[in-house]
Amino acid sequence: MSVEPRVNEQIRAREVRLVGPEGEQVGIVPLERALQLAADVDLDLVEVAPMARPPVCKLMDFGKFKYESALKAREARRNQQQTVIKEMKLRPKIDPHDYETKKGHVVRFLKAGDKVKVTIMFRGREQSRPELGFRLLRRLSEEISELGFVEASPKQDGRNMIMVLAPHRATKAAAVASKPVREQREGDGGGAPPAAAADTTAE
């Protein structure tokens, strides 16, 4: 839980180290003097470093400060949620056309800033030939290397072989930068682009 700083009359110290609204150092002053200075410029006295001796207080518009802090926190949470793990399933003897289709999905996921869990599904006698899965996963990782990298190397998991691809930092940054543009386009009444529906069904 976040605790809001003490403001104005909530401050208990007898004297404070005062910082002006532009970050300038005013110095150590009695609390009454600091409160008067805040009132003179129609700002709040906010305790920004309560553990200091004396505590540090700054003159600011506390309402505006809270609003901007809430916006930054919301933006940070949204950026953290950008990374989503999509899943793409392939067979070791996949048809060339199907492979290209699946690879297209992987490329789109990476360009959107998402990670991709690629699963090779072995059936029957295919389980005795894991090299087919390794070969397919290596091929895929090489062909998407400009957009992403292998975050988790291929490993056998029962009847499946799993590899995780992640977008390069530059790829993800481009996806984050372009998202507001896409959201604005969708908000104009045009609706989501046709390809958007495919993101929820990788297979």
Short mmCIF file of C-alpha atoms in Angstrom, two decimals:
data_model
loop_
_atom_site.label_atom_id
_atom_site.label_comp_id
_atom_site.label_asym_id
_atom_site.label_seq_id
_atom_site.Cartn_x
_atom_site.Cartn_y
_atom_site.Cartn_z
CA MET A 1 0.00 0.00 0.00
CA SER A 2 1.23 3.47 -0.86
CA VAL A 3 1.06 6.09 1.88
CA GLU A 4 0.34 9.64 0.83
CA PRO A 5 2.78 12.28 2.07
CA ARG A 6 1.77 14.70 4.78
CA VAL A 7 0.48 17.99 3.44
CA ASN A 8 0.24 21.45 5.04
CA GLU A 9 -1.10 21.22 8.61
CA GLN A 10 -0.53 17.44 8.67
CA ILE A 11 3.22 18.05 8.87
CA ARG A 12 4.43 17.63 12.46
CA ALA A 13 8.03 18.86 12.39
CA ARG A 14 8.96 22.15 14.02
CA GLU A 15 11.20 23.09 11.13
CA VAL A 16 11.70 21.80 7.60
CA ARG A 17 14.21 21.93 4.80
CA LEU A 18 12.22 23.83 2.20
CA VAL A 19 12.44 23.33 -1.56
CA GLY A 20 10.76 25.86 -3.86
CA PRO A 21 8.30 25.04 -6.65
CA GLU A 22 11.09 25.04 -9.27
CA GLY A 23 13.37 22.82 -7.19
CA GLU A 24 15.37 25.68 -5.73
CA GLN A 25 16.77 25.23 -2.20
CA VAL A 26 15.25 27.72 0.24
CA GLY A 27 16.94 26.26 3.32
CA ILE A 28 15.83 25.26 6.81
CA VAL A 29 12.88 27.32 8.02
CA PRO A 30 10.29 27.01 10.82
CA LEU A 31 7.16 25.10 9.83
CA GLU A 32 4.99 28.20 10.33
CA ARG A 33 7.19 30.16 7.93
CA ALA A 34 7.04 27.38 5.31
CA LEU A 35 3.24 27.23 5.58
CA GLN A 36 3.03 30.99 5.15
CA LEU A 37 5.25 30.88 2.06
CA ALA A 38 3.01 28.17 0.60
CA ALA A 39 -0.10 30.26 1.26
CA ASP A 40 1.53 33.34 -0.29
CA VAL A 41 2.02 31.56 -3.64
CA ASP A 42 -1.23 29.54 -3.43
CA LEU A 43 0.57 26.19 -3.27
CA ASP A 44 0.71 23.28 -0.84
CA LEU A 45 3.54 22.37 1.49
CA VAL A 46 4.25 18.68 0.85
CA GLU A 47 6.58 16.51 2.95
CA VAL A 48 8.64 14.67 0.32
CA ALA A 49 11.38 13.18 2.56
CA PRO A 50 9.88 12.54 6.02
CA MET A 51 12.88 10.51 7.27
CA ALA A 52 15.36 13.33 6.72
CA ARG A 53 16.40 15.52 9.65
CA PRO A 54 14.81 17.97 9.34
CA PRO A 55 12.23 16.55 6.90
CA VAL A 56 12.32 17.91 3.36
CA CYS A 57 9.19 19.71 2.18
CA LYS A 58 8.42 21.14 -1.23
CA LEU A 59 6.04 23.81 -2.44
CA MET A 60 3.75 22.34 -5.10
CA ASP A 61 0.19 21.98 -6.35
CA PHE A 62 -0.60 18.72 -4.54
CA GLY A 63 -3.78 18.02 -6.51
CA LYS A 64 -1.91 18.33 -9.81
CA PHE A 65 0.92 16.20 -8.40
CA LYS A 66 -1.48 13.38 -7.45
CA TYR A 67 -3.16 13.51 -10.86
CA GLU A 68 0.15 13.31 -12.74
CA SER A 69 1.40 10.52 -10.46
CA ALA A 70 -1.76 8.50 -11.14
CA LEU A 71 -1.27 8.96 -14.90
CA LYS A 72 2.35 7.77 -14.68
CA ALA A 73 1.36 4.74 -12.59
CA ARG A 74 -1.37 3.81 -15.07
CA GLU A 75 1.03 4.17 -18.00
CA ALA A 76 3.61 2.01 -16.21
CA ARG A 77 1.02 -0.71 -15.59
CA ARG A 78 -0.07 -0.58 -19.22
CA ASN A 79 3.52 -0.93 -20.42
CA GLN A 80 4.05 -3.91 -18.12
CA GLN A 81 1.04 -5.60 -19.66
CA GLN A 82 2.43 -5.21 -23.18
CA THR A 83 4.29 -8.51 -22.94
CA VAL A 84 1.84 -11.33 -23.57
CA ILE A 85 2.80 -14.94 -24.25
CA LYS A 86 1.09 -16.29 -27.35
CA GLU A 87 1.23 -19.96 -28.29
CA MET A 88 1.86 -21.48 -31.68
CA LYS A 89 1.56 -25.26 -32.23
CA LEU A 90 3.25 -27.11 -35.08
CA ARG A 91 3.72 -30.70 -36.17
CA PRO A 92 7.25 -31.95 -36.94
CA LYS A 93 6.21 -32.89 -40.51
CA ILE A 94 4.23 -29.73 -41.17
CA ASP A 95 3.19 -28.88 -44.72
CA PRO A 96 5.29 -26.02 -46.23
CA HIS A 97 2.23 -23.84 -46.77
CA ASP A 98 1.03 -24.39 -43.19
CA TYR A 99 4.52 -23.61 -41.93
CA GLU A 100 4.57 -20.27 -43.73
CA THR A 101 1.11 -19.45 -42.31
CA LYS A 102 2.21 -20.30 -38.77
CA LYS A 103 5.42 -18.34 -39.20
CA GLY A 104 3.35 -15.35 -40.32
CA HIS A 105 1.44 -15.51 -37.02
CA VAL A 106 4.72 -15.66 -35.08
CA VAL A 107 6.04 -12.65 -36.98
CA ARG A 108 2.88 -10.68 -36.25
CA PHE A 109 2.99 -11.58 -32.54
CA LEU A 110 6.62 -10.48 -32.25
CA LYS A 111 5.92 -7.23 -34.08
CA ALA A 112 3.13 -6.58 -31.55
CA GLY A 113 5.70 -6.91 -28.76
CA ASP A 114 4.49 -10.31 -27.54
CA LYS A 115 6.47 -13.40 -26.64
CA VAL A 116 5.66 -16.63 -28.48
CA LYS A 117 5.68 -20.13 -27.03
CA VAL A 118 6.26 -22.48 -29.96
CA THR A 119 5.19 -26.06 -29.33
CA ILE A 120 6.09 -29.01 -31.56
CA MET A 121 3.57 -31.82 -31.04
CA PHE A 122 4.88 -35.35 -31.57
CA ARG A 123 2.52 -38.24 -32.19
CA GLY A 124 3.15 -41.97 -32.34
CA ARG A 125 6.52 -42.87 -33.85
CA GLU A 126 7.41 -39.18 -34.27
CA GLN A 127 8.47 -39.20 -30.62
CA SER A 128 11.49 -41.29 -31.55
CA ARG A 129 12.74 -38.53 -33.86
CA PRO A 130 13.16 -35.39 -31.72
CA GLU A 131 15.72 -34.06 -34.20
CA LEU A 132 12.81 -33.20 -36.52
CA GLY A 133 11.47 -30.84 -33.88
CA PHE A 134 14.88 -29.32 -33.16
CA ARG A 135 15.46 -28.76 -36.86
CA LEU A 136 12.08 -27.07 -37.32
CA LEU A 137 12.50 -24.83 -34.29
CA ARG A 138 16.03 -23.85 -35.34
CA ARG A 139 14.76 -22.96 -38.80
CA LEU A 140 11.98 -20.83 -37.36
CA SER A 141 14.29 -19.01 -34.95
CA GLU A 142 16.72 -18.22 -37.77
CA GLU A 143 13.99 -16.91 -40.06
CA ILE A 144 12.55 -14.51 -37.43
CA SER A 145 15.95 -13.45 -36.03
CA GLU A 146 15.50 -9.85 -37.21
CA LEU A 147 12.42 -9.48 -34.99
CA GLY A 148 13.13 -11.73 -32.02
CA PHE A 149 15.47 -14.14 -30.28
CA VAL A 150 15.29 -17.49 -28.50
CA GLU A 151 14.56 -16.69 -24.86
CA ALA A 152 14.11 -20.36 -23.84
CA SER A 153 15.94 -22.98 -25.89
CA PRO A 154 14.02 -26.00 -27.24
CA LYS A 155 13.40 -28.67 -24.63
CA GLN A 156 11.40 -31.87 -24.55
CA ASP A 157 8.27 -31.83 -22.39
CA GLY A 158 6.53 -35.19 -22.62
CA ARG A 159 5.19 -35.56 -26.14
CA ASN A 160 5.92 -31.93 -26.94
CA MET A 161 9.00 -29.83 -27.58
CA ILE A 162 8.82 -26.21 -26.46
CA MET A 163 10.76 -23.07 -27.36
CA VAL A 164 10.03 -19.48 -26.31
CA LEU A 165 10.72 -16.54 -28.63
CA ALA A 166 10.85 -12.96 -27.40
CA PRO A 167 10.88 -9.71 -29.40
CA HIS A 168 14.08 -7.70 -29.57
CA ARG A 169 14.04 -4.58 -27.42
CA ALA A 170 13.80 -2.38 -30.52
CA THR A 171 10.90 -4.47 -31.85
CA LYS A 172 8.98 -4.15 -28.60
CA ALA A 173 9.71 -0.42 -28.35
CA ALA A 174 8.30 0.08 -31.84
CA ALA A 175 5.18 -1.90 -30.88
CA VAL A 176 4.63 0.20 -27.74
CA ALA A 177 5.16 3.43 -29.69
CA SER A 178 2.69 2.44 -32.38
CA LYS A 179 -0.04 1.23 -30.01
CA PRO A 180 -1.55 4.68 -29.30
CA VAL A 181 -1.81 5.21 -33.04
CA ARG A 182 -3.64 1.90 -33.48
CA GLU A 183 -5.92 2.66 -30.53
CA GLN A 184 -6.73 6.08 -31.96
CA ARG A 185 -7.53 4.54 -35.36
CA GLU A 186 -9.82 1.98 -33.75
CA GLY A 187 -11.45 4.67 -31.62
CA ASP A 188 -12.38 6.67 -34.71
CA GLY A 189 -15.13 4.17 -35.51
CA GLY A 190 -13.22 2.08 -37.99
CA GLY A 191 -13.13 -0.93 -35.68
CA ALA A 192 -10.24 -3.30 -35.19
CA PRO A 193 -8.22 -4.25 -38.27
CA PRO A 194 -9.20 -7.62 -39.78
CA ALA A 195 -5.99 -9.30 -38.70
CA ALA A 196 -6.58 -8.51 -35.03
CA ALA A 197 -8.94 -11.44 -34.54
CA ALA A 198 -6.18 -13.89 -35.42
CA ASP A 199 -4.14 -12.91 -32.37
CA THR A 200 -6.37 -14.91 -30.06
CA THR A 201 -6.16 -18.11 -32.09
CA ALA A 202 -2.59 -18.98 -32.85
CA GLU A 203 -3.28 -22.36 -34.32
#
